[in-house]
Coordinates of C-alpha atoms in Angstrom, one line a residue:
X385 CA 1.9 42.9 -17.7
X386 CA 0.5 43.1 -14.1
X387 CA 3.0 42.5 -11.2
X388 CA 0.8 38.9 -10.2
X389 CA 1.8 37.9 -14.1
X390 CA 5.4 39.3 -14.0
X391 CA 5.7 37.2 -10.1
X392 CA 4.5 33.9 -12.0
X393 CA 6.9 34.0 -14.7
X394 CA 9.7 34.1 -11.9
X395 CA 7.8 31.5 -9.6
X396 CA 7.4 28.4 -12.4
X397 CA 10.3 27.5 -14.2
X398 CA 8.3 25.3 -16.9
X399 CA 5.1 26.4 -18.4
X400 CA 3.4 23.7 -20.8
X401 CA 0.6 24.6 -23.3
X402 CA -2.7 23.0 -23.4
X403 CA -1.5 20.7 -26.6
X404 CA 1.5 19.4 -24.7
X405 CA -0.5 18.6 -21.7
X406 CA -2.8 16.2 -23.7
X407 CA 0.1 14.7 -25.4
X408 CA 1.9 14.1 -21.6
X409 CA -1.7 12.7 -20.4
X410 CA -2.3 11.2 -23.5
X411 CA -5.6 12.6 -23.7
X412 CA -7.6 14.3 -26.2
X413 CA -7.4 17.9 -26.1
X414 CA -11.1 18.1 -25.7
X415 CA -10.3 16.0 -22.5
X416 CA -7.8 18.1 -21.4
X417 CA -9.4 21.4 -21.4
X418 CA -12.8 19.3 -19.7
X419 CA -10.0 18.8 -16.8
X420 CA -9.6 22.8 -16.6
X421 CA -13.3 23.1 -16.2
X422 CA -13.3 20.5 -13.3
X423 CA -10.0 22.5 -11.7
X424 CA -8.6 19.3 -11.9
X425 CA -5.2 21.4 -13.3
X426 CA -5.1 25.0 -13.9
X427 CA -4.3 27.4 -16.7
X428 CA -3.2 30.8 -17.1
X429 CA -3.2 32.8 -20.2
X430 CA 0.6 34.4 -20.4
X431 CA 2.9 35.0 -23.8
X432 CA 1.7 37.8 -26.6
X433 CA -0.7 35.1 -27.8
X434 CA -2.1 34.8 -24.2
X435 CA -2.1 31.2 -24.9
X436 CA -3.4 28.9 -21.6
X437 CA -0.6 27.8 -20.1
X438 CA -0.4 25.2 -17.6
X439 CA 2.9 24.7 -14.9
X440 CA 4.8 21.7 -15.8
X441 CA 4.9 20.9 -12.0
X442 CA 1.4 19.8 -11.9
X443 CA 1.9 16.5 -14.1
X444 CA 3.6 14.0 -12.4
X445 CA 4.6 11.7 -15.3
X446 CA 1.8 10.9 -16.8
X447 CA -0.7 12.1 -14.6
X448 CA -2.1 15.1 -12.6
X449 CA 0.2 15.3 -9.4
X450 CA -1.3 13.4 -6.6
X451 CA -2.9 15.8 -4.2
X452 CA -3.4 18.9 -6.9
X453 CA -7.0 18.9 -7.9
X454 CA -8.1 18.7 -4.2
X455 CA -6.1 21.7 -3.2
X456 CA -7.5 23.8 -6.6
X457 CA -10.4 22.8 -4.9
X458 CA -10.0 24.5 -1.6
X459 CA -8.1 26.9 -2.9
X460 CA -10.8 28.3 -5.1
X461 CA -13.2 27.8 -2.4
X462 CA -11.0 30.5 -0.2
X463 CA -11.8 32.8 -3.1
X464 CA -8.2 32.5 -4.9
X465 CA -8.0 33.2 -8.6
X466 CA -5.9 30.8 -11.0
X467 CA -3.2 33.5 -11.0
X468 CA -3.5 33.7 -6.9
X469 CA -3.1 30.0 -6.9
X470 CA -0.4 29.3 -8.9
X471 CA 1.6 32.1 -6.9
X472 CA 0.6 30.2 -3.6
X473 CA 1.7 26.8 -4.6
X474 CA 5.4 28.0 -6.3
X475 CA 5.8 30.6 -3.6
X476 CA 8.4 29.2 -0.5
X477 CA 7.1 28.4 2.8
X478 CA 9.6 27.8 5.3
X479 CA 7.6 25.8 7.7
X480 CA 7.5 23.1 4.7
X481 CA 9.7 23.7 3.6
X482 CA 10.0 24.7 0.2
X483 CA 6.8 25.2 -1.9
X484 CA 3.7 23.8 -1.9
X485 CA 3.8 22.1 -5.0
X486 CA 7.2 20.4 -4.2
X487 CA 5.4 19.2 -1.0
X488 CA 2.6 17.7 -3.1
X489 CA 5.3 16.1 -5.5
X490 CA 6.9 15.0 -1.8
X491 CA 3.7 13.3 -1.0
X492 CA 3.1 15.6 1.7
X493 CA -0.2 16.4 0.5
X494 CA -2.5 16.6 4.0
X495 CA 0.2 19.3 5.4
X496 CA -0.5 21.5 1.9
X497 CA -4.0 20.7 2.4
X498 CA -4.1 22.0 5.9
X499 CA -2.4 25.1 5.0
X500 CA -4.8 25.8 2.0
X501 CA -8.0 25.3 4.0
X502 CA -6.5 27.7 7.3
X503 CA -6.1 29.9 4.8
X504 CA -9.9 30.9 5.1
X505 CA -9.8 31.2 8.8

């Protein structure tokens, strides 16, 4: 296991797999994995199975957490992987505070947005 694999498994508490996303969304799972290829959520492959494996902490209920697929967004457009991602919205920021994803479950969304897209300055 790479070190930014072994730092994920610390970073998110709740991993849920593709099937149990699409039952939480109450989508098909077709749907579901048409949302990875939009980077509306994202999905990394962890386990011995390297199943895809989504953080619990992007559904908010029912539905993708308010603010998420926008920060994918600019997230993958400051050249981030999935992995690189995932570690920058569980990892602390003290001028939030907490993590980026908590802000986005906060509603704080514009000030996690900001942050992402100064990250390619």
């Amino acid at each position: 296991m790479t070190s930014i694999f072994a730092e994920l498994e610390e970073l998110v508490p709740v991993w849920l797999t593709l099937p149990e996303v699409a039952e939480r969304l109450a989508l098909p799972i077709t749907r579901t994995r048409q949302l990875l290829k939009e980077h509306q959520i994202v999905a990394v492959r962890r386990g011995d199975s390297k199943a895809l494996s989504v953080p619990a902490a992007f559904l908010d209920g029912g539905q993708i957490l308010k603010g998420l697929p926008g920060t994918l967004t600019l997230l993958a457009d400051n050249h981030f992987s999935v992995e690189e991602s995932v570690r920058w919205l569980f990892t602390p920021d003290e001028s939030l505070p907490g993590t980026p994803v908590q802000a986005l479950a906060d509603n704080r969304g514009t000030e996690v947005r900001r942050r992402a897209h100064a990250l390619g300055f």
